[in-house]
Amino acid sequence: MHRIGSFVSTRPWAALGIVGALTLVLGVFAGQQQTDTDITSFAPESEKADAYYRIQDDFGGGGGSAQVILDAGEGNSVISGAGVRAALAVEQVVAATPEVADVLAPSTPQLPAVISFATPITMGLQMQGVDPATAPDEVIIAAAQAGYASPEGAAASGLTSQERDLTIPAARAGLLIIQFSTDLDQTGQQVASLALRDALADLETPGISVDEFSVGILFDEVQSSADSELPPLLALSFLLIVIILAFIY
C-alpha cells in the first residue's frame, strides 16, 4: 500500500490514466453482462402479482402465457357489443399472427388455447344462430346472464374485473389468456409475446382499450430501459471520477 500511495503521490496523472482505463474496461464489460435470473424473482409481493399467479394456477396449462386486458373505462362495461367485438378481434389477431398461432397450446373444449371472458357469451349466441359480431347490447347481456350462470361459464366470469356485477351483468374490464405450448422455452415465449404486442398495436377497438402483459414483455421493457439508460450513467460516472481525481491531485 505504501508503494501504491507513493506512486500516486509522485505520478498523479499516471494514476489518473490507469483509473480511467480501468473504468473504461469495466464499463465495456458491464454493458455486455447478461443474467439468466428470471425477472419474476425480483417482483415484489402485491395484489397484482398474486392475481397473476392465481391465473396461472387456475387457467394455466403448464406452459407460458400472455394476458390481454380489455378495459371499457369508468362507468362502462365490456359485457356489451363493443366488448365482445373487441374480444373476438383479439382472438382473430392471435390466429392471424404466425409467431403466436404456431406456438399455441393444444386446444380442447375443456381448455381452449385462448381463454376469454366472452367465451360463454359468444358460444351462447352461436347456439341461438346469432352472430356475436353484430348482436346488439341487450342480446349480449341476456346471453351473458345465461352463460355465466352455467357451471362452465362460472369460471369465465372470474376473468372479469373485481367490481363486476353478474346480476346485470356488467364489468369494466375483461381478460383473455393466450396459452403457449408447454414445449416452448422462455425465449420462444418472449418472441411470441412481443409479436402479439406488436400485432395488437394496430388493432382498432372503439371504446375499448387493449393492454397486453406477459413476463416476456415485462423483461423486454426492462432490458430496453437498461440498454438506453446504462451508457449515459456510465459516462457520467466516469466523468465524476475524473473530476474528483483531478480535484484531489
PDB file of N, CA and C in Angstrom, residues 29-129:
ATOM      1  N   PHE A  29     -17.355  -4.182 -20.207  1.00  0.00           N
ATOM      2  CA  PHE A  29     -17.827  -5.487 -19.743  1.00  0.00           C
ATOM      3  C   PHE A  29     -19.195  -5.388 -19.085  1.00  0.00           C
ATOM      4  N   ALA A  30     -19.472  -4.272 -18.399  1.00  0.00           N
ATOM      5  CA  ALA A  30     -20.782  -4.106 -17.756  1.00  0.00           C
ATOM      6  C   ALA A  30     -21.882  -4.044 -18.796  1.00  0.00           C
ATOM      7  N   GLY A  31     -21.600  -3.422 -19.941  1.00  0.00           N
ATOM      8  CA  GLY A  31     -22.603  -3.339 -20.995  1.00  0.00           C
ATOM      9  C   GLY A  31     -22.894  -4.672 -21.641  1.00  0.00           C
ATOM     10  N   GLN A  32     -21.915  -5.623 -21.548  1.00  0.00           N
ATOM     11  CA  GLN A  32     -22.104  -6.939 -22.148  1.00  0.00           C
ATOM     12  C   GLN A  32     -22.630  -7.969 -21.165  1.00  0.00           C
ATOM     13  N   GLN A  33     -22.812  -7.551 -19.923  1.00  0.00           N
ATOM     14  CA  GLN A  33     -23.246  -8.510 -18.897  1.00  0.00           C
ATOM     15  C   GLN A  33     -24.661  -8.984 -19.161  1.00  0.00           C
ATOM     16  N   GLN A  34     -24.903 -10.269 -19.000  1.00  0.00           N
ATOM     17  CA  GLN A  34     -26.212 -10.875 -19.145  1.00  0.00           C
ATOM     18  C   GLN A  34     -26.504 -11.705 -17.909  1.00  0.00           C
ATOM     19  N   THR A  35     -27.773 -11.914 -17.659  1.00  0.00           N
ATOM     20  CA  THR A  35     -28.156 -12.708 -16.499  1.00  0.00           C
ATOM     21  C   THR A  35     -29.230 -13.699 -16.889  1.00  0.00           C
ATOM     22  N   ASP A  36     -29.194 -14.866 -16.287  1.00  0.00           N
ATOM     23  CA  ASP A  36     -30.209 -15.886 -16.539  1.00  0.00           C
ATOM     24  C   ASP A  36     -31.283 -15.883 -15.464  1.00  0.00           C
ATOM     25  N   THR A  37     -31.209 -14.946 -14.551  1.00  0.00           N
ATOM     26  CA  THR A  37     -32.194 -14.885 -13.479  1.00  0.00           C
ATOM     27  C   THR A  37     -33.543 -14.448 -14.029  1.00  0.00           C
ATOM     28  N   ASP A  38     -34.586 -15.174 -13.692  1.00  0.00           N
ATOM     29  CA  ASP A  38     -35.934 -14.820 -14.117  1.00  0.00           C
ATOM     30  C   ASP A  38     -36.327 -13.490 -13.495  1.00  0.00           C
ATOM     31  N   ILE A  39     -36.902 -12.590 -14.312  1.00  0.00           N
ATOM     32  CA  ILE A  39     -37.278 -11.271 -13.824  1.00  0.00           C
ATOM     33  C   ILE A  39     -38.318 -11.360 -12.719  1.00  0.00           C
ATOM     34  N   THR A  40     -39.085 -12.463 -12.686  1.00  0.00           N
ATOM     35  CA  THR A  40     -40.113 -12.597 -11.654  1.00  0.00           C
ATOM     36  C   THR A  40     -39.505 -12.793 -10.276  1.00  0.00           C
ATOM     37  N   SER A  41     -38.210 -13.137 -10.219  1.00  0.00           N
ATOM     38  CA  SER A  41     -37.565 -13.308  -8.922  1.00  0.00           C
ATOM     39  C   SER A  41     -37.486 -11.990  -8.166  1.00  0.00           C
ATOM     40  N   PHE A  42     -37.550 -10.870  -8.914  1.00  0.00           N
ATOM     41  CA  PHE A  42     -37.436  -9.565  -8.293  1.00  0.00           C
ATOM     42  C   PHE A  42     -38.798  -8.897  -8.097  1.00  0.00           C
ATOM     43  N   ALA A  43     -39.867  -9.592  -8.440  1.00  0.00           N
ATOM     44  CA  ALA A  43     -41.192  -8.989  -8.333  1.00  0.00           C
ATOM     45  C   ALA A  43     -41.599  -8.861  -6.869  1.00  0.00           C
ATOM     46  N   PRO A  44     -42.057  -7.665  -6.459  1.00  0.00           N
ATOM     47  CA  PRO A  44     -42.482  -7.501  -5.069  1.00  0.00           C
ATOM     48  C   PRO A  44     -43.822  -8.182  -4.833  1.00  0.00           C
ATOM     49  N   GLU A  45     -44.105  -8.477  -3.573  1.00  0.00           N
ATOM     50  CA  GLU A  45     -45.393  -9.061  -3.237  1.00  0.00           C
ATOM     51  C   GLU A  45     -46.470  -7.989  -3.385  1.00  0.00           C
ATOM     52  N   SER A  46     -47.509  -8.297  -4.138  1.00  0.00           N
ATOM     53  CA  SER A  46     -48.577  -7.332  -4.373  1.00  0.00           C
ATOM     54  C   SER A  46     -49.829  -8.079  -4.797  1.00  0.00           C
ATOM     55  N   GLU A  47     -50.954  -7.375  -4.809  1.00  0.00           N
ATOM     56  CA  GLU A  47     -52.210  -7.993  -5.228  1.00  0.00           C
ATOM     57  C   GLU A  47     -52.144  -8.391  -6.698  1.00  0.00           C
ATOM     58  N   LYS A  48     -51.483  -7.548  -7.527  1.00  0.00           N
ATOM     59  CA  LYS A  48     -51.383  -7.864  -8.945  1.00  0.00           C
ATOM     60  C   LYS A  48     -50.553  -9.123  -9.172  1.00  0.00           C
ATOM     61  N   ALA A  49     -49.440  -9.227  -8.430  1.00  0.00           N
ATOM     62  CA  ALA A  49     -48.605 -10.421  -8.565  1.00  0.00           C
ATOM     63  C   ALA A  49     -49.375 -11.663  -8.118  1.00  0.00           C
ATOM     64  N   ASP A  50     -50.105 -11.547  -7.005  1.00  0.00           N
ATOM     65  CA  ASP A  50     -50.905 -12.675  -6.525  1.00  0.00           C
ATOM     66  C   ASP A  50     -51.961 -13.072  -7.552  1.00  0.00           C
ATOM     67  N   ALA A  51     -52.584 -12.069  -8.174  1.00  0.00           N
ATOM     68  CA  ALA A  51     -53.606 -12.347  -9.186  1.00  0.00           C
ATOM     69  C   ALA A  51     -52.997 -13.056 -10.389  1.00  0.00           C
ATOM     70  N   TYR A  52     -51.782 -12.621 -10.765  1.00  0.00           N
ATOM     71  CA  TYR A  52     -51.108 -13.252 -11.904  1.00  0.00           C
ATOM     72  C   TYR A  52     -50.864 -14.734 -11.624  1.00  0.00           C
ATOM     73  N   TYR A  53     -50.372 -15.053 -10.425  1.00  0.00           N
ATOM     74  CA  TYR A  53     -50.079 -16.446 -10.098  1.00  0.00           C
ATOM     75  C   TYR A  53     -51.364 -17.262  -9.962  1.00  0.00           C
ATOM     76  N   ARG A  54     -52.443 -16.638  -9.463  1.00  0.00           N
ATOM     77  CA  ARG A  54     -53.723 -17.363  -9.383  1.00  0.00           C
ATOM     78  C   ARG A  54     -54.221 -17.708 -10.777  1.00  0.00           C
ATOM     79  N   ILE A  55     -54.064 -16.764 -11.710  1.00  0.00           N
ATOM     80  CA  ILE A  55     -54.476 -17.016 -13.092  1.00  0.00           C
ATOM     81  C   ILE A  55     -53.677 -18.172 -13.675  1.00  0.00           C
ATOM     82  N   GLN A  56     -52.364 -18.165 -13.411  1.00  0.00           N
ATOM     83  CA  GLN A  56     -51.517 -19.242 -13.917  1.00  0.00           C
ATOM     84  C   GLN A  56     -51.936 -20.587 -13.335  1.00  0.00           C
ATOM     85  N   ASP A  57     -52.273 -20.604 -12.032  1.00  0.00           N
ATOM     86  CA  ASP A  57     -52.658 -21.856 -11.375  1.00  0.00           C
ATOM     87  C   ASP A  57     -54.020 -22.344 -11.856  1.00  0.00           C
ATOM     88  N   ASP A  58     -54.969 -21.404 -11.995  1.00  0.00           N
ATOM     89  CA  ASP A  58     -56.340 -21.798 -12.318  1.00  0.00           C
ATOM     90  C   ASP A  58     -56.546 -22.089 -13.800  1.00  0.00           C
ATOM     91  N   PHE A  59     -55.875 -21.307 -14.654  1.00  0.00           N
ATOM     92  CA  PHE A  59     -56.134 -21.433 -16.083  1.00  0.00           C
ATOM     93  C   PHE A  59     -54.921 -21.886 -16.886  1.00  0.00           C
ATOM     94  N   GLY A  60     -53.758 -21.932 -16.242  1.00  0.00           N
ATOM     95  CA  GLY A  60     -52.543 -22.296 -16.963  1.00  0.00           C
ATOM     96  C   GLY A  60     -52.531 -23.764 -17.340  1.00  0.00           C
ATOM     97  N   GLY A  61     -51.912 -24.039 -18.482  1.00  0.00           N
ATOM     98  CA  GLY A  61     -51.818 -25.411 -18.947  1.00  0.00           C
ATOM     99  C   GLY A  61     -50.431 -25.978 -18.792  1.00  0.00           C
ATOM    100  N   GLY A  62     -49.580 -25.353 -17.995  1.00  0.00           N
ATOM    101  CA  GLY A  62     -48.240 -25.862 -17.801  1.00  0.00           C
ATOM    102  C   GLY A  62     -47.196 -25.083 -18.562  1.00  0.00           C
ATOM    103  N   GLY A  63     -47.591 -24.379 -19.625  1.00  0.00           N
ATOM    104  CA  GLY A  63     -46.650 -23.572 -20.383  1.00  0.00           C
ATOM    105  C   GLY A  63     -46.806 -22.114 -20.036  1.00  0.00           C
ATOM    106  N   GLY A  64     -46.095 -21.279 -20.753  1.00  0.00           N
ATOM    107  CA  GLY A  64     -46.211 -19.846 -20.532  1.00  0.00           C
ATOM    108  C   GLY A  64     -47.498 -19.309 -21.133  1.00  0.00           C
ATOM    109  N   SER A  65     -47.766 -18.057 -20.849  1.00  0.00           N
ATOM    110  CA  SER A  65     -48.979 -17.445 -21.381  1.00  0.00           C
ATOM    111  C   SER A  65     -48.798 -15.943 -21.475  1.00  0.00           C
ATOM    112  N   ALA A  66     -49.686 -15.323 -22.224  1.00  0.00           N
ATOM    113  CA  ALA A  66     -49.766 -13.871 -22.297  1.00  0.00           C
ATOM    114  C   ALA A  66     -51.197 -13.481 -21.969  1.00  0.00           C
ATOM    115  N   GLN A  67     -51.364 -12.346 -21.336  1.00  0.00           N
ATOM    116  CA  GLN A  67     -52.699 -11.874 -20.970  1.00  0.00           C
ATOM    117  C   GLN A  67     -53.020 -10.583 -21.726  1.00  0.00           C
ATOM    118  N   VAL A  68     -54.249 -10.487 -22.163  1.00  0.00           N
ATOM    119  CA  VAL A  68     -54.734  -9.279 -22.830  1.00  0.00           C
ATOM    120  C   VAL A  68     -55.917  -8.758 -22.034  1.00  0.00           C
ATOM    121  N   ILE A  69     -55.814  -7.510 -21.596  1.00  0.00           N
ATOM    122  CA  ILE A  69     -56.862  -6.887 -20.785  1.00  0.00           C
ATOM    123  C   ILE A  69     -57.657  -5.914 -21.647  1.00  0.00           C
ATOM    124  N   LEU A  70     -58.954  -6.081 -21.663  1.00  0.00           N
ATOM    125  CA  LEU A  70     -59.855  -5.151 -22.340  1.00  0.00           C
ATOM    126  C   LEU A  70     -60.525  -4.277 -21.290  1.00  0.00           C
ATOM    127  N   ASP A  71     -60.428  -2.974 -21.457  1.00  0.00           N
ATOM    128  CA  ASP A  71     -60.949  -2.032 -20.466  1.00  0.00           C
ATOM    129  C   ASP A  71     -61.924  -1.077 -21.155  1.00  0.00           C
ATOM    130  N   ALA A  72     -63.158  -1.064 -20.670  1.00  0.00           N
ATOM    131  CA  ALA A  72     -64.177  -0.192 -21.246  1.00  0.00           C
ATOM    132  C   ALA A  72     -64.164   1.196 -20.633  1.00  0.00           C
ATOM    133  N   GLY A  73     -63.386   1.399 -19.568  1.00  0.00           N
ATOM    134  CA  GLY A  73     -63.335   2.708 -18.936  1.00  0.00           C
ATOM    135  C   GLY A  73     -64.354   2.854 -17.823  1.00  0.00           C
ATOM    136  N   GLU A  74     -64.153   3.890 -17.021  1.00  0.00           N
ATOM    137  CA  GLU A  74     -65.025   4.139 -15.871  1.00  0.00           C
ATOM    138  C   GLU A  74     -66.479   4.302 -16.301  1.00  0.00           C
ATOM    139  N   GLY A  75     -67.364   3.552 -15.642  1.00  0.00           N
ATOM    140  CA  GLY A  75     -68.792   3.662 -15.914  1.00  0.00           C
ATOM    141  C   GLY A  75     -69.284   2.855 -17.096  1.00  0.00           C
ATOM    142  N   ASN A  76     -68.391   2.148 -17.792  1.00  0.00           N
ATOM    143  CA  ASN A  76     -68.779   1.348 -18.952  1.00  0.00           C
ATOM    144  C   ASN A  76     -68.505  -0.129 -18.695  1.00  0.00           C
ATOM    145  N   SER A  77     -68.975  -0.978 -19.592  1.00  0.00           N
ATOM    146  CA  SER A  77     -68.863  -2.420 -19.390  1.00  0.00           C
ATOM    147  C   SER A  77     -68.358  -3.102 -20.648  1.00  0.00           C
ATOM    148  N   VAL A  78     -67.491  -4.113 -20.440  1.00  0.00           N
ATOM    149  CA  VAL A  78     -67.037  -4.911 -21.576  1.00  0.00           C
ATOM    150  C   VAL A  78     -68.057  -5.992 -21.936  1.00  0.00           C
ATOM    151  N   ILE A  79     -69.029  -6.200 -21.061  1.00  0.00           N
ATOM    152  CA  ILE A  79     -70.117  -7.135 -21.391  1.00  0.00           C
ATOM    153  C   ILE A  79     -71.119  -6.348 -22.220  1.00  0.00           C
ATOM    154  N   SER A  80     -70.744  -6.137 -23.456  1.00  0.00           N
ATOM    155  CA  SER A  80     -71.502  -5.289 -24.384  1.00  0.00           C
ATOM    156  C   SER A  80     -71.073  -5.653 -25.793  1.00  0.00           C
ATOM    157  N   GLY A  81     -71.731  -5.026 -26.754  1.00  0.00           N
ATOM    158  CA  GLY A  81     -71.360  -5.280 -28.143  1.00  0.00           C
ATOM    159  C   GLY A  81     -69.916  -4.913 -28.417  1.00  0.00           C
ATOM    160  N   ALA A  82     -69.509  -3.745 -27.930  1.00  0.00           N
ATOM    161  CA  ALA A  82     -68.128  -3.296 -28.154  1.00  0.00           C
ATOM    162  C   ALA A  82     -67.121  -4.226 -27.488  1.00  0.00           C
ATOM    163  N   GLY A  83     -67.421  -4.677 -26.267  1.00  0.00           N
ATOM    164  CA  GLY A  83     -66.506  -5.557 -25.548  1.00  0.00           C
ATOM    165  C   GLY A  83     -66.370  -6.918 -26.205  1.00  0.00           C
ATOM    166  N   VAL A  84     -67.487  -7.488 -26.626  1.00  0.00           N
ATOM    167  CA  VAL A  84     -67.440  -8.800 -27.270  1.00  0.00           C
ATOM    168  C   VAL A  84     -66.736  -8.709 -28.621  1.00  0.00           C
ATOM    169  N   ARG A  85     -67.005  -7.661 -29.372  1.00  0.00           N
ATOM    170  CA  ARG A  85     -66.325  -7.497 -30.664  1.00  0.00           C
ATOM    171  C   ARG A  85     -64.821  -7.320 -30.465  1.00  0.00           C
ATOM    172  N   ALA A  86     -64.429  -6.606 -29.411  1.00  0.00           N
ATOM    173  CA  ALA A  86     -63.005  -6.438 -29.128  1.00  0.00           C
ATOM    174  C   ALA A  86     -62.363  -7.775 -28.778  1.00  0.00           C
ATOM    175  N   ALA A  87     -63.065  -8.594 -27.978  1.00  0.00           N
ATOM    176  CA  ALA A  87     -62.532  -9.910 -27.620  1.00  0.00           C
ATOM    177  C   ALA A  87     -62.377 -10.794 -28.854  1.00  0.00           C
ATOM    178  N   LEU A  88     -63.368 -10.758 -29.739  1.00  0.00           N
ATOM    179  CA  LEU A  88     -63.289 -11.540 -30.978  1.00  0.00           C
ATOM    180  C   LEU A  88     -62.152 -11.034 -31.865  1.00  0.00           C
ATOM    181  N   ALA A  89     -61.939  -9.717 -31.881  1.00  0.00           N
ATOM    182  CA  ALA A  89     -60.864  -9.143 -32.692  1.00  0.00           C
ATOM    183  C   ALA A  89     -59.501  -9.593 -32.180  1.00  0.00           C
ATOM    184  N   VAL A  90     -59.349  -9.660 -30.859  1.00  0.00           N
ATOM    185  CA  VAL A  90     -58.079 -10.130 -30.280  1.00  0.00           C
ATOM    186  C   VAL A  90     -57.838 -11.588 -30.667  1.00  0.00           C
ATOM    187  N   GLU A  91     -58.877 -12.414 -30.598  1.00  0.00           N
ATOM    188  CA  GLU A  91     -58.727 -13.817 -30.982  1.00  0.00           C
ATOM    189  C   GLU A  91     -58.345 -13.942 -32.455  1.00  0.00           C
ATOM    190  N   GLN A  92     -58.900 -13.072 -33.301  1.00  0.00           N
ATOM    191  CA  GLN A  92     -58.552 -13.104 -34.722  1.00  0.00           C
ATOM    192  C   GLN A  92     -57.094 -12.717 -34.936  1.00  0.00           C
ATOM    193  N   VAL A  93     -56.607 -11.737 -34.163  1.00  0.00           N
ATOM    194  CA  VAL A  93     -55.203 -11.332 -34.266  1.00  0.00           C
ATOM    195  C   VAL A  93     -54.301 -12.493 -33.852  1.00  0.00           C
ATOM    196  N   VAL A  94     -54.674 -13.182 -32.779  1.00  0.00           N
ATOM    197  CA  VAL A  94     -53.889 -14.337 -32.329  1.00  0.00           C
ATOM    198  C   VAL A  94     -53.795 -15.385 -33.438  1.00  0.00           C
ATOM    199  N   ALA A  95     -54.926 -15.678 -34.080  1.00  0.00           N
ATOM    200  CA  ALA A  95     -54.951 -16.694 -35.126  1.00  0.00           C
ATOM    201  C   ALA A  95     -54.209 -16.244 -36.381  1.00  0.00           C
ATOM    202  N   ALA A  96     -54.156 -14.935 -36.628  1.00  0.00           N
ATOM    203  CA  ALA A  96     -53.539 -14.416 -37.852  1.00  0.00           C
ATOM    204  C   ALA A  96     -52.068 -14.065 -37.691  1.00  0.00           C
ATOM    205  N   THR A  97     -51.524 -14.211 -36.488  1.00  0.00           N
ATOM    206  CA  THR A  97     -50.109 -13.893 -36.248  1.00  0.00           C
ATOM    207  C   THR A  97     -49.336 -15.199 -36.152  1.00  0.00           C
ATOM    208  N   PRO A  98     -48.546 -15.547 -37.176  1.00  0.00           N
ATOM    209  CA  PRO A  98     -47.884 -16.860 -37.196  1.00  0.00           C
ATOM    210  C   PRO A  98     -47.006 -17.120 -35.982  1.00  0.00           C
ATOM    211  N   GLU A  99     -46.280 -16.085 -35.509  1.00  0.00           N
ATOM    212  CA  GLU A  99     -45.387 -16.286 -34.371  1.00  0.00           C
ATOM    213  C   GLU A  99     -46.152 -16.690 -33.118  1.00  0.00           C
ATOM    214  N   VAL A 100     -47.441 -16.376 -33.093  1.00  0.00           N
ATOM    215  CA  VAL A 100     -48.280 -16.727 -31.942  1.00  0.00           C
ATOM    216  C   VAL A 100     -49.078 -18.003 -32.223  1.00  0.00           C
ATOM    217  N   ALA A 101     -49.742 -18.035 -33.375  1.00  0.00           N
ATOM    218  CA  ALA A 101     -50.616 -19.163 -33.705  1.00  0.00           C
ATOM    219  C   ALA A 101     -49.857 -20.487 -33.763  1.00  0.00           C
ATOM    220  N   ASP A 102     -48.598 -20.434 -34.221  1.00  0.00           N
ATOM    221  CA  ASP A 102     -47.832 -21.674 -34.391  1.00  0.00           C
ATOM    222  C   ASP A 102     -47.335 -22.260 -33.075  1.00  0.00           C
ATOM    223  N   VAL A 103     -47.400 -21.493 -31.997  1.00  0.00           N
ATOM    224  CA  VAL A 103     -46.859 -21.989 -30.715  1.00  0.00           C
ATOM    225  C   VAL A 103     -47.949 -22.050 -29.639  1.00  0.00           C
ATOM    226  N   LEU A 104     -49.216 -22.027 -30.043  1.00  0.00           N
ATOM    227  CA  LEU A 104     -50.299 -22.121 -29.071  1.00  0.00           C
ATOM    228  C   LEU A 104     -50.382 -23.521 -28.481  1.00  0.00           C
ATOM    229  N   ALA A 105     -50.878 -23.598 -27.277  1.00  0.00           N
ATOM    230  CA  ALA A 105     -51.113 -24.898 -26.651  1.00  0.00           C
ATOM    231  C   ALA A 105     -52.236 -25.618 -27.380  1.00  0.00           C
ATOM    232  N   PRO A 106     -52.256 -26.935 -27.329  1.00  0.00           N
ATOM    233  CA  PRO A 106     -53.370 -27.683 -27.939  1.00  0.00           C
ATOM    234  C   PRO A 106     -54.697 -27.219 -27.344  1.00  0.00           C
ATOM    235  N   SER A 107     -55.674 -27.046 -28.206  1.00  0.00           N
ATOM    236  CA  SER A 107     -56.972 -26.535 -27.767  1.00  0.00           C
ATOM    237  C   SER A 107     -57.980 -27.670 -27.641  1.00  0.00           C
ATOM    238  N   THR A 108     -58.678 -27.698 -26.515  1.00  0.00           N
ATOM    239  CA  THR A 108     -59.734 -28.680 -26.282  1.00  0.00           C
ATOM    240  C   THR A 108     -60.987 -27.935 -25.829  1.00  0.00           C
ATOM    241  N   PRO A 109     -62.156 -28.565 -25.915  1.00  0.00           N
ATOM    242  CA  PRO A 109     -63.377 -27.887 -25.433  1.00  0.00           C
ATOM    243  C   PRO A 109     -63.289 -27.506 -23.965  1.00  0.00           C
ATOM    244  N   GLN A 110     -62.611 -28.333 -23.167  1.00  0.00           N
ATOM    245  CA  GLN A 110     -62.498 -28.044 -21.742  1.00  0.00           C
ATOM    246  C   GLN A 110     -61.443 -26.974 -21.469  1.00  0.00           C
ATOM    247  N   LEU A 111     -60.396 -26.919 -22.284  1.00  0.00           N
ATOM    248  CA  LEU A 111     -59.317 -25.962 -22.071  1.00  0.00           C
ATOM    249  C   LEU A 111     -58.830 -25.438 -23.426  1.00  0.00           C
ATOM    250  N   PRO A 112     -59.489 -24.397 -23.951  1.00  0.00           N
ATOM    251  CA  PRO A 112     -59.051 -23.839 -25.231  1.00  0.00           C
ATOM    252  C   PRO A 112     -57.717 -23.118 -25.093  1.00  0.00           C
ATOM    253  N   ALA A 113     -57.040 -22.935 -26.222  1.00  0.00           N
ATOM    254  CA  ALA A 113     -55.755 -22.239 -26.211  1.00  0.00           C
ATOM    255  C   ALA A 113     -55.931 -20.772 -25.844  1.00  0.00           C
ATOM    256  N   VAL A 114     -57.066 -20.194 -26.229  1.00  0.00           N
ATOM    257  CA  VAL A 114     -57.375 -18.806 -25.874  1.00  0.00           C
ATOM    258  C   VAL A 114     -58.590 -18.820 -24.952  1.00  0.00           C
ATOM    259  N   ILE A 115     -58.377 -18.448 -23.710  1.00  0.00           N
ATOM    260  CA  ILE A 115     -59.454 -18.434 -22.716  1.00  0.00           C
ATOM    261  C   ILE A 115     -59.937 -16.991 -22.580  1.00  0.00           C
ATOM    262  N   SER A 116     -61.228 -16.778 -22.776  1.00  0.00           N
ATOM    263  CA  SER A 116     -61.759 -15.421 -22.808  1.00  0.00           C
ATOM    264  C   SER A 116     -62.965 -15.271 -21.892  1.00  0.00           C
ATOM    265  N   PHE A 117     -63.069 -14.084 -21.316  1.00  0.00           N
ATOM    266  CA  PHE A 117     -64.259 -13.781 -20.512  1.00  0.00           C
ATOM    267  C   PHE A 117     -65.515 -13.822 -21.359  1.00  0.00           C
ATOM    268  N   ALA A 118     -65.360 -13.632 -22.669  1.00  0.00           N
ATOM    269  CA  ALA A 118     -66.513 -13.542 -23.567  1.00  0.00           C
ATOM    270  C   ALA A 118     -66.932 -14.885 -24.144  1.00  0.00           C
ATOM    271  N   THR A 119     -66.183 -15.954 -23.862  1.00  0.00           N
ATOM    272  CA  THR A 119     -66.489 -17.251 -24.465  1.00  0.00           C
ATOM    273  C   THR A 119     -67.910 -17.743 -24.168  1.00  0.00           C
ATOM    274  N   PRO A 120     -68.406 -17.699 -22.912  1.00  0.00           N
ATOM    275  CA  PRO A 120     -69.789 -18.141 -22.672  1.00  0.00           C
ATOM    276  C   PRO A 120     -70.818 -17.320 -23.449  1.00  0.00           C
ATOM    277  N   ILE A 121     -70.508 -16.052 -23.666  1.00  0.00           N
ATOM    278  CA  ILE A 121     -71.438 -15.181 -24.403  1.00  0.00           C
ATOM    279  C   ILE A 121     -71.473 -15.574 -25.869  1.00  0.00           C
ATOM    280  N   THR A 122     -70.285 -15.678 -26.488  1.00  0.00           N
ATOM    281  CA  THR A 122     -70.237 -15.985 -27.919  1.00  0.00           C
ATOM    282  C   THR A 122     -70.770 -17.388 -28.212  1.00  0.00           C
ATOM    283  N   MET A 123     -70.480 -18.350 -27.330  1.00  0.00           N
ATOM    284  CA  MET A 123     -70.983 -19.704 -27.550  1.00  0.00           C
ATOM    285  C   MET A 123     -72.497 -19.743 -27.446  1.00  0.00           C
ATOM    286  N   GLY A 124     -73.043 -19.007 -26.458  1.00  0.00           N
ATOM    287  CA  GLY A 124     -74.497 -18.973 -26.316  1.00  0.00           C
ATOM    288  C   GLY A 124     -75.177 -18.333 -27.517  1.00  0.00           C
ATOM    289  N   LEU A 125     -74.599 -17.264 -28.032  1.00  0.00           N
ATOM    290  CA  LEU A 125     -75.182 -16.594 -29.202  1.00  0.00           C
ATOM    291  C   LEU A 125     -75.109 -17.486 -30.441  1.00  0.00           C
ATOM    292  N   GLN A 126     -73.989 -18.168 -30.613  1.00  0.00           N
ATOM    293  CA  GLN A 126     -73.844 -19.041 -31.780  1.00  0.00           C
ATOM    294  C   GLN A 126     -74.836 -20.194 -31.726  1.00  0.00           C
ATOM    295  N   MET A 127     -75.112 -20.710 -30.531  1.00  0.00           N
ATOM    296  CA  MET A 127     -76.107 -21.778 -30.401  1.00  0.00           C
ATOM    297  C   MET A 127     -77.498 -21.288 -30.758  1.00  0.00           C
ATOM    298  N   GLN A 128     -77.724 -19.974 -30.590  1.00  0.00           N
ATOM    299  CA  GLN A 128     -79.011 -19.386 -30.958  1.00  0.00           C
ATOM    300  C   GLN A 128     -79.057 -18.956 -32.419  1.00  0.00           C
ATOM    301  N   GLY A 129     -77.924 -19.130 -33.114  1.00  0.00           N
ATOM    302  CA  GLY A 129     -77.862 -18.709 -34.511  1.00  0.00           C
ATOM    303  C   GLY A 129     -77.652 -17.217 -34.669  1.00  0.00           C
TER     304      GLY A 129
END
